[in-house]
Coordinates of C-alpha atoms in Angstrom, one line a residue:
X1 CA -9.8 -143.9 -108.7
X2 CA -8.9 -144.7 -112.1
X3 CA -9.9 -141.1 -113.2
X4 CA -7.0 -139.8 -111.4
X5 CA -4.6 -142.9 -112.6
X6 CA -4.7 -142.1 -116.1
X7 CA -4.0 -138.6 -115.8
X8 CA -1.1 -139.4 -114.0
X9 CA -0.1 -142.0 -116.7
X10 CA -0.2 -139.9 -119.0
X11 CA 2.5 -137.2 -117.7
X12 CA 4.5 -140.0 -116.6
X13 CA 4.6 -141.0 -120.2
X14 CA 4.9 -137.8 -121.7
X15 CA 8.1 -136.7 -119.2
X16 CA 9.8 -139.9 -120.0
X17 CA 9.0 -139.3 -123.9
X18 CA 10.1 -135.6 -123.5
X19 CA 13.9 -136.8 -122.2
X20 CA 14.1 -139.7 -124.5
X21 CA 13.2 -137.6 -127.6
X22 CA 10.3 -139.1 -128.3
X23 CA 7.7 -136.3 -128.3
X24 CA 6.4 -136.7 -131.4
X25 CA 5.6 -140.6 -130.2
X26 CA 4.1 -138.9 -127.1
X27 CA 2.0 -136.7 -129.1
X28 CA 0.4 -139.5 -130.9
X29 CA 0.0 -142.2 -128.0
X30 CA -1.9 -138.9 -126.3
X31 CA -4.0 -138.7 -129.7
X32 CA -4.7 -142.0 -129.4
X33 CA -6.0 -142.1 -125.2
X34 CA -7.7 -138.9 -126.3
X35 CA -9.7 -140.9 -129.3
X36 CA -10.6 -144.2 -127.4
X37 CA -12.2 -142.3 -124.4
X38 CA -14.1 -140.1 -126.5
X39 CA -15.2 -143.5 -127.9
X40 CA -15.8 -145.4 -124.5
X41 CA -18.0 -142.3 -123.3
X42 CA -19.7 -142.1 -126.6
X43 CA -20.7 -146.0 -126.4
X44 CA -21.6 -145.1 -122.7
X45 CA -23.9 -142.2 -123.2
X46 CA -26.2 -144.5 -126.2
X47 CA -26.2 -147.4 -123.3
X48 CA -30.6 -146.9 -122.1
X49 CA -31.1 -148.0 -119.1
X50 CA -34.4 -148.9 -118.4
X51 CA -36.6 -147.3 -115.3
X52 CA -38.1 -150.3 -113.0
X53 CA -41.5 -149.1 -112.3
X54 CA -42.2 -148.2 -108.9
X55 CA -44.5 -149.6 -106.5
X56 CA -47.0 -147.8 -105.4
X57 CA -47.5 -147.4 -100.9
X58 CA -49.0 -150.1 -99.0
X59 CA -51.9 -149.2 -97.3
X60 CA -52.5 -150.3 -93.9
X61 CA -55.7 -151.6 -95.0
X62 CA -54.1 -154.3 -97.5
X63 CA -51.3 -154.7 -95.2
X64 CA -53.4 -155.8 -93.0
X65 CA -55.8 -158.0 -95.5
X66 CA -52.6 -159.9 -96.3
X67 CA -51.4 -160.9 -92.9
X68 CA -55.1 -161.9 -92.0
X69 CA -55.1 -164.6 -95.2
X70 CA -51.5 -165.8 -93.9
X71 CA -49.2 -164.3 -96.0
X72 CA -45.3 -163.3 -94.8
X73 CA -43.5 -160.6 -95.8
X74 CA -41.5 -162.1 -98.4
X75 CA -44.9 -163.3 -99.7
X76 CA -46.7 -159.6 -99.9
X77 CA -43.3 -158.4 -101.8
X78 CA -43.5 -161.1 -104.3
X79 CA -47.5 -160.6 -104.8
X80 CA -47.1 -156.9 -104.6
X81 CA -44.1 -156.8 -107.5
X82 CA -46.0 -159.5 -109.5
X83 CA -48.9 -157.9 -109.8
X84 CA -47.8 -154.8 -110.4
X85 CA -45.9 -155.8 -113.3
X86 CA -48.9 -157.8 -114.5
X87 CA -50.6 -154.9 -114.6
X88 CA -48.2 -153.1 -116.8
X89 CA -48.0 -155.4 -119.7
X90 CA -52.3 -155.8 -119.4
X91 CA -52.1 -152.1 -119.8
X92 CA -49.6 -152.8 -122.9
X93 CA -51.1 -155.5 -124.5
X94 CA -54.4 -153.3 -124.6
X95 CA -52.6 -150.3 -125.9
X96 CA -51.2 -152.9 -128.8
X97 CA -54.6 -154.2 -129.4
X98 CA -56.0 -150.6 -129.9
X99 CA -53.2 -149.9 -132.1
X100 CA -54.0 -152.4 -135.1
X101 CA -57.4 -153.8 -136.1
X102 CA -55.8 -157.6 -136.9
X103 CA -55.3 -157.5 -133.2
X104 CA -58.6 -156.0 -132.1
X105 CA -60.4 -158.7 -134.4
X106 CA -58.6 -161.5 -132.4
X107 CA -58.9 -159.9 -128.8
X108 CA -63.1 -159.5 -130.2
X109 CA -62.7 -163.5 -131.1
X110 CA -61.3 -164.8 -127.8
X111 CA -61.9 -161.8 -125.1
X112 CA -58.7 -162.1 -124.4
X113 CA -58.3 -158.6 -122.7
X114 CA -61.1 -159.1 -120.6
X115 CA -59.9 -162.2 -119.2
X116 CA -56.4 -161.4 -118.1
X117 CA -58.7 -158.4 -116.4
X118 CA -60.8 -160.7 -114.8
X119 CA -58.1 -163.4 -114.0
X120 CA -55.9 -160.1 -112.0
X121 CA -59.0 -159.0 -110.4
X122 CA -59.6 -162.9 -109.0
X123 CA -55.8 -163.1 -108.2
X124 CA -56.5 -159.7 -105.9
X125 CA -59.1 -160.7 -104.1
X126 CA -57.3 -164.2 -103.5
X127 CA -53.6 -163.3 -103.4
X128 CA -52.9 -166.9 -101.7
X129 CA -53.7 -168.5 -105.3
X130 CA -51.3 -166.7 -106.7
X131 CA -49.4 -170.2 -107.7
X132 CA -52.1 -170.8 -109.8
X133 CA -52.0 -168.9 -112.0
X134 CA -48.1 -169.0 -112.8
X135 CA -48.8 -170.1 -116.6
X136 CA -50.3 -166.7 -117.5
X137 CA -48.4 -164.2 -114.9
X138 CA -44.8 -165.8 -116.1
X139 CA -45.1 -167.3 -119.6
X140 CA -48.6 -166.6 -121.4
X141 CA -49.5 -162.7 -120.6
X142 CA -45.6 -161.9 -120.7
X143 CA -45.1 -163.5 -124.7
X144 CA -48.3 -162.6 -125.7
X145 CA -47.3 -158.8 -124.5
X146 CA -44.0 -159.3 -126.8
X147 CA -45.8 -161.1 -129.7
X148 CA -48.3 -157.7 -130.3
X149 CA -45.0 -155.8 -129.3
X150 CA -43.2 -157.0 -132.5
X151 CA -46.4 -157.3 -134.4
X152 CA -47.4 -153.4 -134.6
X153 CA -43.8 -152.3 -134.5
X154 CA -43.4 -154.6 -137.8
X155 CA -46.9 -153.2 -139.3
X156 CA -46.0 -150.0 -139.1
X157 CA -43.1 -150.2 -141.5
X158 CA -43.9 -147.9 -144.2
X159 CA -43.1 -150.5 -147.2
X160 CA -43.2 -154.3 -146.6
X161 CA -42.4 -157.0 -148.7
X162 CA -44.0 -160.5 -149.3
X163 CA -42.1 -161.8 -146.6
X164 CA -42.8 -159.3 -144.3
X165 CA -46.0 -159.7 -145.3
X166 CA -46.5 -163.8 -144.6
X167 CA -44.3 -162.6 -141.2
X168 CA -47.3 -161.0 -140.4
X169 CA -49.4 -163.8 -140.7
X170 CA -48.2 -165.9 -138.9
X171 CA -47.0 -164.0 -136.0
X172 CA -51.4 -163.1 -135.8
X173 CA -52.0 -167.0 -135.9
X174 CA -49.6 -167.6 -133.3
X175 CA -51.1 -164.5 -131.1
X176 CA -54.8 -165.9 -132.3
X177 CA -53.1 -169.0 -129.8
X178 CA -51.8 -167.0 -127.1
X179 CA -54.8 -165.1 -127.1
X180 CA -56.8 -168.4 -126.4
X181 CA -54.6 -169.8 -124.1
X182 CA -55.2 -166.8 -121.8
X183 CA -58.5 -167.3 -121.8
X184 CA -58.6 -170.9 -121.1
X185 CA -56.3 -169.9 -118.1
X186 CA -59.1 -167.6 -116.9
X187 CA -61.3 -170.2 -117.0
X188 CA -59.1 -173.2 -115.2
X189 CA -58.8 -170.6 -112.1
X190 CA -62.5 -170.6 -112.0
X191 CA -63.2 -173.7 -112.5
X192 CA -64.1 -174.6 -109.2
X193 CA -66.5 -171.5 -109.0
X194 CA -68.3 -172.5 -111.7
X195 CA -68.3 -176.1 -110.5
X196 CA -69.9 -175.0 -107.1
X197 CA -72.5 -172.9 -109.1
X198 CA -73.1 -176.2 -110.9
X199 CA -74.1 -177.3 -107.7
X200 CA -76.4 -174.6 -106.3
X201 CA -78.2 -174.7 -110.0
X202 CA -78.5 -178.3 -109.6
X203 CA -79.9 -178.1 -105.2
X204 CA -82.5 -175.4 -106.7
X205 CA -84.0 -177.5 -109.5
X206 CA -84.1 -180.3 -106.8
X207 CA -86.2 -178.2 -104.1
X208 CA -88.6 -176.5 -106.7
X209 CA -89.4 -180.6 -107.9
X210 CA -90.1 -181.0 -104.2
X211 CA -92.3 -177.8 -103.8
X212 CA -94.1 -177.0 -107.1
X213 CA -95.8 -173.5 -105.9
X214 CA -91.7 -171.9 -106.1
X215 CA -91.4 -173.4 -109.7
X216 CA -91.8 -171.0 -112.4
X217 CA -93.2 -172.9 -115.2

């Protein structure tokens, strides 16, 4: 609508400005529309916008998984969106950490990578949990993904100052953190795994005391 507005304006203007005397005026106010929507498009064109990453079909086979462990619709969207942009920025923070050896030294210190692996691979085969594990989905694997973002983006700067430099530094300490937070969310999820394990270890010991031909020393 408005594209066909302005065009009209403009004649409008320019018949008015043609009777009055005023072409010369006219001349420059056109100049002038001309200029700021060659602007406005410019500023339009630069505008990115970015691509939501698609989610990939639902089989029947999980649809069906989902609905047997309880889960409504609304619930299998959320899950399904989640997890599938958990799984981008794992994919990301691994491509960071394969980009810069600071990084690999501190995903080598706390197996950081591995974890959030291991914690999306638990979080699959328990999708109910996913509550659980809101600390790393929404706040710990998202700002540790933007940390190593800004961390190789700022090492790769050709010349750096002593600043820069100490920037550096302390961004890695504060990733060194993230990086250990991650894993001790891994390890709260499973907590009660290893807790039950606890127990079976514990039973065993128990029943080889009772029947000395099973024990093994």
């Amino acid at each position: 609508m408005r594209r066909k507005i302005l065009p009209i304006i403009i004649v409008v203007i320019g018949i008015l400005s043609f009777f009055e005397g005023d072409f010369g005026d006219y001349i420059v106010f056109l100049m002038l529309v001309v200029g700021f929507w060659l602007i406005y498009r410019g500023i339009k064109g630069r505008k990115v916008r970015p691509q939501k990453e698609e989610l990939p079909s639902l089989s029947r086979e999980k649809e069906t998984y989902y609905k047997t462990v309880g889960m409504s619709e609304r619930e299998i969207d959320v899950f399904r969106e989640t997890m599938n942009l958990s799984k981008q920025q794992i994919l990301r923070l691994q491509q960071n950490i394969q980009k810069n050896a600071k990084l690999k030294a501190i995903d080598l210190r706390h197996d950081t990578l591995k974890a959030a692996k291991a914690l999306f691979k638990e979080l699959v085969k328990d999708p109910k949990r996913l509550p659980e594990a809101s600390q790393f989905l929404y706040t710990h694997l998202p700002n540790i993904v933007d940390l190593t973002d800004n961390y190789v983006e700022i090492n790769g700067h050709e010349v750096k100052t002593k600043e820069v430099y100490g920037k550096l530094e302390e961004s890695a300490q504060i990733i060194d953190q993230m990086a250990d937070l991650i894993v001790k969310d891994y390890q709260q999820f499973v907590a009660d795994d290893l807790e039950d394990m606890d127990v079976e270890i514990s039973i065993a010991k128990k029943n080889l005391k009772h029947d000395p031909d099973l024990s093994t020393k």
